[in-house]
Short mmCIF file of C-alpha atoms and ligand atoms in Angstrom, two decimals:
data_model
loop_
_atom_site.label_atom_id
_atom_site.label_comp_id
_atom_site.label_asym_id
_atom_site.label_seq_id
_atom_site.Cartn_x
_atom_site.Cartn_y
_atom_site.Cartn_z
CA MET B 1 0.19 -0.18 -0.07
CA LYS B 2 1.55 3.25 -1.30
CA ASP B 3 0.53 7.13 -0.51
CA ALA B 4 -2.75 7.32 0.11
CA PHE B 5 -2.50 8.91 3.29
CA ALA B 6 -4.41 12.14 4.62
CA GLN B 7 -3.04 15.22 3.39
CA SER B 8 -3.62 18.27 4.88
CA ALA B 9 -5.87 20.94 3.20
CA PRO B 10 -7.14 25.04 3.98
CA ILE B 11 -10.71 25.36 5.20
CA THR B 12 -11.12 27.01 1.73
CA LEU B 13 -13.43 26.80 -1.59
CA GLU B 14 -10.43 27.42 -3.46
CA SER B 15 -8.93 24.06 -1.79
CA ALA B 16 -11.86 22.12 -2.31
CA MET B 17 -12.60 22.56 -5.55
CA ARG B 18 -9.19 21.26 -6.67
CA SER B 19 -10.86 18.02 -5.51
CA GLN B 20 -12.90 15.73 -8.01
CA ALA B 21 -15.14 15.07 -4.87
CA ILE B 22 -15.54 16.60 -1.96
CA ALA B 23 -17.20 14.94 1.64
CA LEU B 24 -19.04 17.08 3.74
CA SER B 25 -21.24 15.66 6.68
CA TYR B 26 -24.64 15.02 8.46
CA SER B 27 -26.50 14.23 11.38
CA LYS B 28 -29.75 14.38 13.14
CA ASN B 29 -30.25 16.89 16.11
CA GLU B 30 -32.56 16.13 18.99
CA LYS B 31 -35.62 17.34 17.37
CA ASP B 32 -34.96 14.95 14.71
CA GLU B 33 -33.83 17.39 12.13
CA LEU B 34 -31.45 17.06 9.65
CA VAL B 35 -27.96 19.16 9.93
CA VAL B 36 -25.49 19.71 7.86
CA GLU B 37 -22.16 19.50 9.61
CA GLY B 38 -18.86 20.65 8.58
CA PRO B 39 -17.38 24.58 8.54
CA ILE B 40 -20.53 26.43 8.15
CA LYS B 41 -18.68 29.42 6.07
CA LEU B 42 -17.17 26.69 3.61
CA VAL B 43 -20.59 25.04 3.68
CA SER B 44 -22.44 28.06 2.24
CA ALA B 45 -19.51 29.06 0.11
CA ILE B 46 -19.55 25.37 -1.81
CA GLU B 47 -23.95 25.88 -1.76
CA LYS B 48 -23.35 29.08 -4.00
CA HIS B 49 -20.69 27.49 -5.77
CA PHE B 50 -22.87 24.99 -7.55
CA GLU B 51 -26.03 26.45 -6.57
CA LEU B 52 -27.86 24.57 -4.76
CA ILE B 53 -29.07 23.91 -1.05
CA LEU B 54 -26.95 20.95 0.45
CA LEU B 55 -29.99 20.27 3.21
CA ASP B 56 -32.83 20.28 0.11
CA GLU B 57 -30.55 17.59 -1.89
CA LEU B 58 -30.18 15.28 1.28
CA SER B 59 -33.91 15.42 2.38
CA PHE B 60 -34.59 13.83 -1.43
CA PHE B 61 -32.82 10.53 -0.07
CA SER B 62 -34.97 10.92 3.15
CA PRO B 63 -31.94 9.97 4.85
CA SER B 64 -31.61 7.53 8.34
CA GLY B 65 -28.96 9.91 9.34
CA LYS B 66 -27.02 6.27 10.14
CA ALA B 67 -23.60 6.07 10.83
CA GLY B 68 -21.28 5.82 7.61
CA GLU B 69 -24.90 6.24 5.05
CA LEU B 70 -23.72 8.08 2.32
CA PHE B 71 -25.42 9.76 -0.80
CA GLU B 72 -23.89 10.97 -3.85
CA ILE B 73 -24.55 14.74 -5.48
CA PRO B 74 -23.21 15.17 -8.77
CA VAL B 75 -22.07 18.49 -9.45
CA SER B 76 -20.65 20.88 -11.60
CA ALA B 77 -19.26 24.69 -11.99
CA THR B 78 -16.73 26.33 -14.15
CA ASP B 79 -13.25 26.25 -13.13
CA CYS B 80 -13.48 23.63 -10.83
CA GLU B 81 -12.27 19.53 -10.69
CA THR B 82 -15.65 18.95 -8.32
CA GLU B 83 -18.00 16.18 -10.12
CA ARG B 84 -19.72 14.85 -7.07
CA ILE B 85 -20.66 16.02 -3.18
CA PHE B 86 -20.67 12.92 -0.59
CA LEU B 87 -22.87 13.45 1.98
CA VAL B 88 -21.70 10.90 5.01
CA GLY B 89 -24.02 10.15 7.82
CA LEU B 90 -22.50 10.93 11.60
CA GLY B 91 -24.69 9.09 13.54
CA ASP B 92 -24.60 10.00 17.27
CA LYS B 93 -21.38 11.39 16.85
CA SER B 94 -19.23 9.32 18.93
CA LEU B 95 -16.20 8.00 18.10
CA GLY B 96 -17.31 4.93 16.31
CA SER B 97 -20.28 6.44 14.39
CA ILE B 98 -17.59 9.08 12.99
CA ARG B 99 -15.17 5.88 11.80
CA LEU B 100 -17.78 4.50 9.95
CA ALA B 101 -18.47 7.43 8.40
CA ALA B 102 -14.86 8.04 7.40
CA ALA B 103 -14.50 4.25 6.00
CA ALA B 104 -17.75 4.93 3.81
CA VAL B 105 -16.11 8.11 2.05
CA GLY B 106 -12.54 6.40 1.89
CA ARG B 107 -14.37 2.92 0.97
CA LYS B 108 -16.32 4.91 -1.80
CA VAL B 109 -13.07 6.00 -3.48
CA ARG B 110 -10.90 3.12 -3.02
CA GLY B 111 -9.50 2.02 -6.10
CA LYS B 112 -9.74 5.93 -7.74
CA SER B 113 -7.12 7.95 -8.69
CA ILE B 114 -8.90 11.42 -7.53
CA LYS B 115 -8.27 13.61 -4.86
CA VAL B 116 -10.90 13.85 -2.53
CA PHE B 117 -11.43 16.70 -0.17
CA SER B 118 -13.44 16.33 3.10
CA ALA B 119 -14.33 18.71 5.58
CA CYS B 120 -16.69 16.29 8.03
CA THR B 121 -15.10 16.60 12.09
CA ASP B 122 -13.11 18.98 14.07
CA GLY B 123 -12.16 18.10 17.25
CA VAL B 124 -8.92 16.54 18.23
CA ASP B 125 -9.96 12.86 18.98
CA GLU B 126 -12.82 13.42 16.05
CA LEU B 127 -10.08 13.96 13.49
CA HIS B 128 -7.58 11.75 14.54
CA ALA B 129 -10.17 9.09 14.25
CA PHE B 130 -11.64 10.31 10.87
CA ALA B 131 -8.31 10.09 9.27
CA VAL B 132 -7.18 7.05 10.34
CA SER B 133 -10.47 5.07 8.89
CA LEU B 134 -10.41 7.24 5.96
CA THR B 135 -7.46 5.76 5.14
CA LEU B 136 -8.30 2.29 5.99
CA GLY B 137 -11.53 2.10 3.88
CA THR B 138 -9.03 2.80 1.32
CA TYR B 139 -6.80 0.55 1.69
CA LEU B 140 -6.60 -2.23 -1.42
CA TRP B 141 -3.84 -5.37 -1.86
CA ASN B 142 -3.37 -7.82 -4.44
CA LEU B 143 -1.10 -9.42 -6.50
CA LYS B 144 -2.29 -8.99 -9.86
CA SER B 145 0.27 -8.84 -12.92
CA ASP B 146 -1.65 -6.86 -15.17
CA LYS B 147 -2.43 -3.35 -13.26
CA ASP B 148 -1.13 -1.38 -10.83
CA ILE B 149 -2.98 -0.38 -8.18
CA LYS B 150 -4.96 3.10 -8.50
CA TYR B 151 -4.73 5.28 -5.10
CA PRO B 152 -7.28 7.75 -4.45
CA GLU B 153 -5.58 10.99 -2.58
CA LEU B 154 -7.03 12.50 0.78
CA PHE B 155 -7.31 15.57 1.80
CA ILE B 156 -8.61 16.96 5.06
CA ALA B 157 -9.61 20.29 5.76
CA THR B 158 -7.94 21.27 9.04
CA ASN B 159 -5.06 23.51 10.51
CA ASP B 160 -4.26 21.19 13.05
CA GLN B 161 -1.36 19.39 11.54
CA GLU B 162 0.08 17.71 14.52
CA THR B 163 -3.17 15.55 14.85
CA LEU B 164 -3.19 14.52 11.29
CA ASP B 165 0.82 13.81 11.51
CA ASP B 166 -0.04 11.29 14.04
CA ALA B 167 -3.16 9.98 12.56
CA VAL B 168 -0.93 9.10 9.90
CA VAL B 169 1.56 7.00 11.61
CA ILE B 170 -1.21 4.84 13.04
CA ALA B 171 -2.88 4.59 9.85
CA LYS B 172 0.40 3.61 7.95
CA ALA B 173 1.48 1.26 10.47
CA ILE B 174 -1.87 -0.32 10.05
CA CYS B 175 -1.68 -0.69 6.71
CA THR B 176 2.08 -2.09 7.51
CA ALA B 177 0.63 -4.91 9.69
CA ARG B 178 -2.33 -5.52 6.92
CA ASP B 179 0.16 -5.60 4.19
CA LEU B 180 2.46 -8.50 6.27
CA VAL B 181 -0.87 -10.45 7.05
CA HIS B 182 -1.59 -10.38 3.28
CA THR B 183 1.24 -11.57 1.87
CA PRO B 184 1.41 -15.24 0.90
CA ALA B 185 3.53 -18.01 2.83
CA ASN B 186 5.52 -18.78 0.25
CA ILE B 187 6.93 -15.86 0.36
CA LYS B 188 6.82 -14.97 3.99
CA ASN B 189 8.56 -17.40 5.94
CA PRO B 190 9.92 -16.00 9.46
CA ALA B 191 13.50 -15.38 7.65
CA TRP B 192 11.43 -12.71 5.30
CA LEU B 193 9.44 -11.16 7.97
CA ALA B 194 12.73 -11.11 10.31
CA GLN B 195 14.23 -8.97 7.44
CA GLU B 196 10.91 -7.38 7.52
CA ALA B 197 11.20 -6.13 11.33
CA THR B 198 15.25 -5.03 10.32
CA THR B 199 14.33 -2.86 7.36
CA LEU B 200 11.47 -1.17 9.07
CA GLY B 201 13.96 -1.18 12.27
CA LYS B 202 16.51 0.73 10.47
CA GLU B 203 13.98 2.94 8.74
CA PHE B 204 12.11 3.89 11.84
CA GLY B 205 15.32 4.02 13.88
CA PHE B 206 14.44 0.91 16.66
CA GLU B 207 17.00 -1.51 17.13
CA VAL B 208 16.29 -5.48 15.87
CA LYS B 209 18.37 -8.42 17.41
CA VAL B 210 17.76 -11.50 15.08
CA LEU B 211 18.06 -15.37 16.61
CA SER B 212 17.98 -18.35 14.54
CA GLY B 213 19.29 -21.99 14.57
CA LYS B 214 22.19 -22.73 17.31
CA GLU B 215 20.90 -19.33 18.93
CA LEU B 216 17.75 -20.63 19.79
CA ALA B 217 19.04 -24.01 21.57
CA GLU B 218 16.63 -22.75 24.90
CA PHE B 219 13.64 -21.86 23.02
CA GLY B 220 12.06 -25.65 22.63
CA GLY B 221 8.32 -24.59 21.74
CA LEU B 222 9.86 -22.11 19.07
CA ARG B 223 11.97 -25.03 17.71
CA ALA B 224 9.71 -27.98 18.13
CA VAL B 225 7.24 -26.20 15.66
CA GLY B 226 9.36 -24.28 13.41
CA ASN B 227 11.71 -26.94 12.45
CA SER B 228 8.97 -28.82 10.96
CA SER B 229 9.99 -26.38 8.26
CA PRO B 230 13.70 -26.51 8.40
CA LYS B 231 14.34 -24.23 5.74
CA PRO B 232 14.58 -21.24 6.67
CA GLY B 233 13.78 -22.74 10.22
CA PRO B 234 12.46 -20.50 12.75
CA ARG B 235 13.37 -17.08 13.96
CA PHE B 236 13.31 -15.21 17.45
CA VAL B 237 12.73 -11.18 16.65
CA GLU B 238 13.97 -8.83 19.31
CA LEU B 239 13.13 -5.27 18.56
CA SER B 240 13.82 -2.73 20.95
CA TYR B 241 12.70 0.82 21.60
CA LEU B 242 13.87 3.60 23.68
CA PRO B 243 12.94 7.42 23.26
CA ARG B 244 15.44 9.31 21.51
CA THR B 245 16.05 12.16 24.51
CA SER B 246 15.09 11.21 27.48
CA LYS B 247 16.34 12.57 31.39
CA LYS B 248 15.54 9.93 32.65
CA ASN B 249 18.16 6.59 32.45
CA VAL B 250 16.61 3.52 31.12
CA ASN B 251 15.96 2.05 34.15
CA ALA B 252 13.79 4.21 35.11
CA LEU B 253 11.59 4.06 32.70
CA GLU B 254 8.30 1.91 32.76
CA HIS B 255 9.00 -1.03 30.77
CA VAL B 256 6.45 -2.32 28.18
CA VAL B 257 7.11 -6.07 26.71
CA LEU B 258 4.71 -7.40 23.72
CA VAL B 259 4.95 -11.01 22.33
CA GLY B 260 3.45 -11.67 19.23
CA LYS B 261 2.35 -14.88 17.49
CA GLY B 262 4.32 -15.39 14.07
CA ILE B 263 3.33 -18.75 12.48
CA THR B 264 3.49 -18.23 9.18
CA PHE B 265 1.40 -20.76 8.36
CA ASP B 266 -0.55 -22.98 10.16
CA THR B 267 -1.21 -26.53 8.98
CA GLY B 268 -2.06 -27.94 12.04
CA GLY B 269 1.64 -29.98 11.59
CA VAL B 270 0.65 -33.71 12.30
CA SER B 271 -2.90 -33.25 13.59
CA LEU B 272 -3.86 -31.76 10.22
CA LYS B 273 -5.99 -28.87 10.46
CA ARG B 274 -9.79 -29.90 9.35
CA PRO B 275 -11.62 -29.45 8.12
CA TYR B 276 -9.45 -28.20 5.46
CA ASP B 277 -10.45 -25.08 4.34
CA THR B 278 -10.61 -23.73 6.89
CA MET B 279 -6.55 -23.73 6.60
CA ILE B 280 -6.99 -21.32 3.61
CA ALA B 281 -6.51 -18.29 6.19
CA MET B 282 -3.83 -19.62 8.11
CA LYS B 283 -1.17 -17.39 6.48
CA SER B 284 -2.57 -14.77 8.81
CA ASP B 285 -1.70 -16.88 12.12
CA MET B 286 1.44 -14.31 12.06
CA ALA B 287 -0.98 -11.55 12.58
CA GLY B 288 0.00 -11.05 16.45
CA ALA B 289 3.96 -10.81 15.52
CA ALA B 290 2.89 -8.34 12.46
CA ALA B 291 0.88 -6.16 15.01
CA ILE B 292 3.74 -5.50 17.41
CA LEU B 293 6.15 -4.82 14.58
CA ALA B 294 3.94 -2.17 13.46
CA THR B 295 3.20 -0.61 16.86
CA VAL B 296 6.93 -0.50 17.60
CA SER B 297 7.20 1.07 13.87
CA ALA B 298 4.50 3.62 15.14
CA ILE B 299 5.93 3.79 18.73
CA ALA B 300 9.03 5.11 17.55
CA GLN B 301 7.73 8.38 15.29
CA LEU B 302 5.52 9.10 18.71
CA GLN B 303 8.50 8.93 21.12
CA PRO B 304 6.73 7.88 23.81
CA LYS B 305 8.74 7.86 27.16
CA VAL B 306 8.51 4.54 27.79
CA ARG B 307 10.62 2.02 26.40
CA VAL B 308 9.38 -0.81 24.92
CA THR B 309 11.00 -4.64 23.76
CA ALA B 310 8.57 -6.64 20.71
CA LEU B 311 9.06 -10.31 20.73
CA MET B 312 8.54 -11.79 17.50
CA MET B 313 7.97 -15.64 17.55
CA LEU B 314 8.60 -16.58 14.19
CA ALA B 315 7.89 -19.92 12.70
CA GLU B 316 6.02 -22.13 9.81
CA ASN B 317 3.53 -25.32 11.60
CA ALA B 318 4.22 -27.44 8.78
CA LEU B 319 3.48 -31.16 8.03
CA SER B 320 7.00 -33.20 7.18
CA GLY B 321 9.19 -35.49 8.71
CA THR B 322 10.63 -33.17 11.07
CA SER B 323 7.69 -32.18 12.25
CA GLN B 324 6.99 -32.53 16.07
CA ARG B 325 4.28 -35.80 16.75
CA PRO B 326 1.66 -35.91 19.31
CA SER B 327 3.19 -37.32 22.99
CA ASP B 328 6.37 -35.41 22.30
CA VAL B 329 7.74 -34.06 25.57
CA ILE B 330 9.96 -30.36 24.87
CA THR B 331 11.79 -28.07 27.10
CA HIS B 332 10.60 -24.20 27.47
CA PHE B 333 13.06 -21.30 28.01
CA GLY B 334 13.12 -21.86 31.52
CA GLY B 335 12.91 -25.67 31.96
CA THR B 336 9.43 -26.32 32.04
CA THR B 337 8.29 -29.31 30.22
CA VAL B 338 5.66 -29.65 28.13
CA GLU B 339 3.32 -32.96 26.83
CA VAL B 340 2.16 -32.17 23.34
CA ILE B 341 -0.86 -33.37 22.59
CA ASN B 342 -2.27 -31.80 19.47
CA THR B 343 0.39 -29.75 16.80
CA ASP B 344 -1.85 -27.78 15.73
CA ALA B 345 -2.34 -25.85 19.27
CA GLU B 346 1.28 -24.53 18.03
CA GLY B 347 0.72 -21.07 19.19
CA ARG B 348 0.60 -21.42 23.16
CA LEU B 349 3.90 -23.78 22.41
CA VAL B 350 6.37 -20.48 20.56
CA LEU B 351 4.52 -17.66 22.72
CA ALA B 352 5.37 -19.71 26.21
CA ASP B 353 9.31 -19.05 25.12
CA GLY B 354 8.52 -15.57 24.45
CA LEU B 355 6.88 -14.94 28.01
CA ALA B 356 9.60 -16.89 30.03
CA TYR B 357 12.17 -15.60 28.04
CA ALA B 358 10.47 -11.66 28.83
CA ASP B 359 10.06 -12.82 32.74
CA LYS B 360 13.96 -13.99 32.80
CA ASN B 361 15.60 -11.60 30.99
CA LEU B 362 13.74 -8.51 30.59
CA ASP B 363 12.42 -7.10 34.00
CA PRO B 364 8.87 -6.01 32.33
CA ASP B 365 6.58 -3.58 34.25
CA TYR B 366 3.85 -4.93 31.68
CA LEU B 367 3.49 -8.44 29.24
CA VAL B 368 1.39 -8.11 26.87
CA ASP B 369 0.84 -10.76 24.61
CA ILE B 370 -1.15 -11.39 21.50
CA ALA B 371 -2.15 -14.07 19.21
CA THR B 372 -4.36 -15.52 17.29
CA LEU B 373 -4.89 -18.29 18.79
CA THR B 374 -8.09 -20.22 19.39
CA GLY B 375 -11.27 -20.06 17.61
CA SER B 376 -12.95 -20.91 20.62
CA ALA B 377 -12.20 -16.76 21.17
CA THR B 378 -14.33 -16.23 18.35
CA LEU B 379 -16.90 -18.68 18.52
CA GLY B 380 -17.62 -17.08 22.14
CA LEU B 381 -17.10 -13.45 20.90
CA GLY B 382 -17.57 -13.00 17.41
CA ARG B 383 -15.34 -10.45 14.84
CA GLN B 384 -15.83 -8.00 16.67
CA TYR B 385 -13.91 -7.74 19.99
CA ALA B 386 -10.65 -9.35 20.64
CA ALA B 387 -10.58 -11.83 23.80
CA MET B 388 -8.65 -10.71 26.65
CA TYR B 389 -7.10 -11.84 29.72
CA THR B 390 -5.43 -10.75 32.87
CA ARG B 391 -5.45 -10.12 36.55
CA ASP B 392 -5.30 -6.86 36.86
CA ASN B 393 -9.01 -5.45 36.47
CA LYS B 394 -7.56 -2.12 36.24
CA LEU B 395 -5.98 -2.20 33.52
CA ALA B 396 -8.27 -4.08 32.04
CA LYS B 397 -10.70 -1.25 32.26
CA GLU B 398 -8.00 0.69 30.63
CA LEU B 399 -7.71 -1.24 27.94
CA VAL B 400 -11.59 -1.87 27.63
CA SER B 401 -11.69 2.25 27.33
CA ILE B 402 -9.03 2.27 24.75
CA GLY B 403 -10.36 -0.02 23.34
CA GLU B 404 -13.96 1.61 22.49
CA GLU B 405 -12.17 4.54 21.48
CA SER B 406 -9.52 3.19 19.06
CA GLY B 407 -11.88 0.74 17.20
CA ASP B 408 -9.70 -1.98 18.32
CA LYS B 409 -12.35 -3.53 20.87
CA VAL B 410 -11.58 -5.92 23.64
CA TRP B 411 -13.89 -7.91 26.04
CA HIS B 412 -12.40 -9.09 29.87
CA MET B 413 -12.57 -12.41 29.76
CA PRO B 414 -12.25 -14.32 33.22
CA LEU B 415 -9.10 -16.86 34.00
CA ILE B 416 -10.81 -19.60 35.68
CA ASP B 417 -9.41 -21.40 38.35
CA ASP B 418 -11.47 -24.35 38.24
CA TYR B 419 -10.37 -25.31 35.02
CA GLN B 420 -6.66 -25.17 36.09
CA ASP B 421 -7.04 -29.27 36.24
CA ALA B 422 -7.28 -29.46 32.55
CA LEU B 423 -3.29 -28.67 32.50
CA VAL B 424 -1.99 -31.79 34.28
CA SER B 425 0.10 -34.00 31.97
CA ASP B 426 0.96 -37.35 33.56
CA ILE B 427 4.77 -37.51 32.13
CA ALA B 428 5.09 -33.77 31.50
CA ASP B 429 4.67 -30.40 34.27
CA PHE B 430 2.02 -29.27 31.94
CA ASN B 431 -0.03 -30.53 28.70
CA HIS B 432 -0.33 -28.06 26.41
CA THR B 433 -3.96 -28.31 25.02
CA ALA B 434 -5.99 -29.12 28.49
CA ASP B 435 -7.45 -31.97 27.65
CA LYS B 436 -8.11 -33.31 31.13
CA GLY B 437 -11.66 -33.07 32.15
CA LYS B 438 -14.25 -31.28 29.65
CA TYR B 439 -14.54 -27.55 29.93
CA SER B 440 -14.54 -26.89 26.22
CA ALA B 441 -13.27 -23.33 27.14
CA GLY B 442 -10.62 -23.53 24.62
CA SER B 443 -9.53 -19.72 24.73
CA VAL B 444 -10.07 -19.75 28.83
CA THR B 445 -7.40 -22.78 28.93
CA ALA B 446 -5.21 -21.92 26.19
CA ALA B 447 -4.72 -18.65 28.60
CA LEU B 448 -4.18 -20.66 31.46
CA PHE B 449 -1.33 -22.13 29.93
CA LEU B 450 0.25 -18.85 28.95
CA GLU B 451 0.45 -18.42 32.65
CA LYS B 452 2.25 -20.63 33.70
CA PHE B 453 5.04 -18.74 31.86
CA VAL B 454 4.49 -15.41 32.85
CA GLY B 455 6.04 -15.28 36.53
CA GLU B 456 4.53 -13.03 38.77
CA ARG B 457 4.42 -10.12 36.11
CA ARG B 458 1.54 -8.05 35.23
CA TRP B 459 0.37 -9.92 32.10
CA VAL B 460 -2.50 -9.65 29.36
CA HIS B 461 -2.97 -12.00 26.78
CA LEU B 462 -4.69 -10.80 23.65
CA ASP B 463 -6.72 -13.94 21.70
CA ILE B 464 -7.04 -12.28 18.22
CA ALA B 465 -8.17 -15.04 16.52
CA GLY B 466 -11.49 -13.35 15.90
CA THR B 467 -10.00 -9.91 15.37
CA ALA B 468 -7.12 -10.24 13.29
CA ARG B 469 -8.85 -11.54 9.66
CA SER B 470 -11.88 -9.67 8.05
CA GLU B 471 -14.35 -12.38 6.17
CA VAL B 472 -16.11 -9.58 4.49
CA ASP B 473 -14.82 -6.77 2.36
CA ALA B 474 -16.81 -3.97 4.35
CA GLY B 475 -16.11 -0.79 6.57
CA GLU B 476 -12.68 -0.19 7.32
CA ASN B 477 -11.70 -3.46 6.78
CA PRO B 478 -10.37 -5.39 3.75
CA LYS B 479 -11.42 -9.07 3.37
CA GLY B 480 -8.34 -10.26 5.14
CA GLY B 481 -6.01 -8.89 7.53
CA THR B 482 -7.28 -6.26 9.43
CA GLY B 483 -4.01 -4.69 11.16
CA TYR B 484 -6.05 -5.42 15.07
CA GLY B 485 -4.14 -4.53 17.30
CA VAL B 486 -2.13 -1.66 16.68
CA ARG B 487 -4.19 1.61 17.23
CA LEU B 488 -4.87 -0.39 20.76
CA LEU B 489 -1.37 -0.98 21.72
CA THR B 490 -0.34 2.06 20.00
CA ASP B 491 -2.81 4.02 22.16
CA TRP B 492 -2.20 2.03 24.97
CA ILE B 493 1.37 2.87 25.31
CA MET B 494 1.18 6.80 24.68
CA SER B 495 -1.30 6.62 27.44
CA LEU B 496 1.32 5.33 29.80
N1 BES I 1 -4.47 -20.40 14.77
C1 BES I 1 -5.25 -21.15 15.41
C2 BES I 1 -6.24 -20.23 15.45
C3 BES I 1 -7.38 -19.93 14.63
C4 BES I 1 -8.27 -20.68 14.40
C5 BES I 1 -6.90 -18.65 14.42
C6 BES I 1 -9.12 -20.12 13.23
C7 BES I 1 -7.75 -17.92 13.77
C8 BES I 1 -8.73 -18.95 12.59
C9 BES I 1 -4.47 -22.07 16.44
O1 BES I 1 -2.99 -22.56 16.11
C10 BES I 1 -5.23 -23.87 16.42
O2 BES I 1 -5.47 -24.36 15.83
N2 BES I 1 -5.77 -23.71 17.68
C11 BES I 1 -6.95 -24.81 17.76
C12 BES I 1 -6.48 -25.46 19.29
C13 BES I 1 -6.91 -26.67 19.15
C14 BES I 1 -6.21 -27.59 19.17
C15 BES I 1 -6.30 -26.52 21.50
C16 BES I 1 -8.16 -24.86 17.87
O3 BES I 1 -8.73 -23.17 18.03
O4 BES I 1 -8.94 -25.26 17.10
ZN1 ZN I 2 -2.96 -24.24 14.88
ZN1 ZN I 3 -2.09 -20.99 14.92
#
C-alpha cells in the first residue's frame, strides 16, 4: 500500500475545488431534524458555488442519519475539478460513528485515482479517528500482474497538522500490518518476516536482533514447531525501542514487553487442520507478530517516554518429516516441560518461550502477548471483540476504554481457576491443550496455559483469532488482514 495517507488542506472553497470529490457530513439533531455539518463558511461557499442547498438535496434521499450512510450528489461548475459531493451520516457523532462515516468515504473512492477533499469533523479525537478510518477504507492489496493499484489522494480540511501527522503514523502502521498479513506464506517465511523487521528498524530507528539455528537452543517450543519447516527454520526477533531524548535513565522508564505469535502458516502439523478449507486463512496466523512490529514502528515515530521491547515468535507449522509428534515432550525456555497433545495448538508453544524469556531477561512492568490463538475466541465473541485475559482489573478497564475509543475493541474474559486441572500431564509439567476434564473453554484454558510462563508479571493476553482477519470486504476492513491491535497497543503505550 502506498501513498493514500491523508494530507491537510486549507479550509477554503478554493482548496475544495481542486478535488474531484468533496465529502461533507450530516447528522440529526435532538428534534430529529437533518443538519449539514462542517465549517459553516465553507459549506455556504460550496452551496453558493454549485447553486444548490445541501439540506434540500439531502432531504430528497430521506436519510436515516445513521453512521456511514452515504449519498452522492453530482455537481458541475466552471473553473473547478469537482464532480461530486458526498454527504455522509455521522450517526450519534461518537468516535465509533465517526470511524464508520470515514470508512464509508474511503471505501467509496477506493481504487480510484481521484482527489478527495473532506470537511466532515472537527475536534482533536474526532479528526484523528476520521483520518485513520478514511485511510483504512481505501486500503487495497493484491499481487495482480496486469494493472497497478490506483490510490485516491486524501485531503482533510484542518489546521491541526499535528493531529493529522499522528493519525497518518497510526494509519501507515496498520497498513503495514495488513500488508504483512496479506502476503502469502510462500513469500513470508520466518526469515523473510525477520528481514522486514530489520528493514523497518532501519527506517524508523529501533533496534532489531534476530536469533536463528543454534542460537535458539533454549527455545524448545519455537524449535519444536518451526523445525517442521527447516528451510529456513524458526526465528526469534527482538525489537527494542528507547526514546531518543530521555532525561531519565533507561531503568527509570516503564518497560512494556510485547510478545506476538508469528506462525507464517498453520497447517496444524501432524494433527492436520480440519476441515481442510479452514487452513486457507492460516497465512494470517502471524497477525500478532505483525501487530507488534507495526506498533513498535509507530511508537518509534511518536517517541513516548517508555521503553518497549517486542518479541516476534516466528515459525511455520508445517507437516513434514521433521514435524513434532502428538505425545512429544518439549522443554521450554526456562526449563518447564510440556507434553504435546495436538500439534495444531502450536501458538501457545511458541508464545510460552517468549513469555518465559521476557520474564527471565527483560524485567517488564507490563507483559502483553497478542495471538491468533484459538477458534474458541471467535466462537465466543465473534469478529468485533478480541478476548482479553488479565488478573489486573484496573488495567483491563483501561484497555477496554482505549479499545472502544480506538476501534480495536476488547472484552475482558475470566481466567477460571476451576479449569486449571485441565492442564495436568502424567509425564510433564503440563499438557498444552488442556484436554484433562471436559471444560470446552478453549480460549480460557489456552490463557491459563500461557499464564504458567509469566512469573509474577503484570500480564495481559489478547486472543485475536476473531479480529485479526475479516471474512468480508466492508467498512474499515478489507477481506483478509485487519491490522487489529496496532491502534489498541499504540494508544495504550502512548497513555502510559
Ligand atoms: N491458528 C489457530 C487458531 C485460529 C483458528 C486462528 C481460526 C484463526 C482462525 C490455532 O493454532 C489452532 O489451531 N488452535 C486450535 C487449538 C486446539 C487444537 C486446542 C483451535 O482453536 O482449534
Ligand atoms: Zn494451530
Ligand atoms: Zn495457529
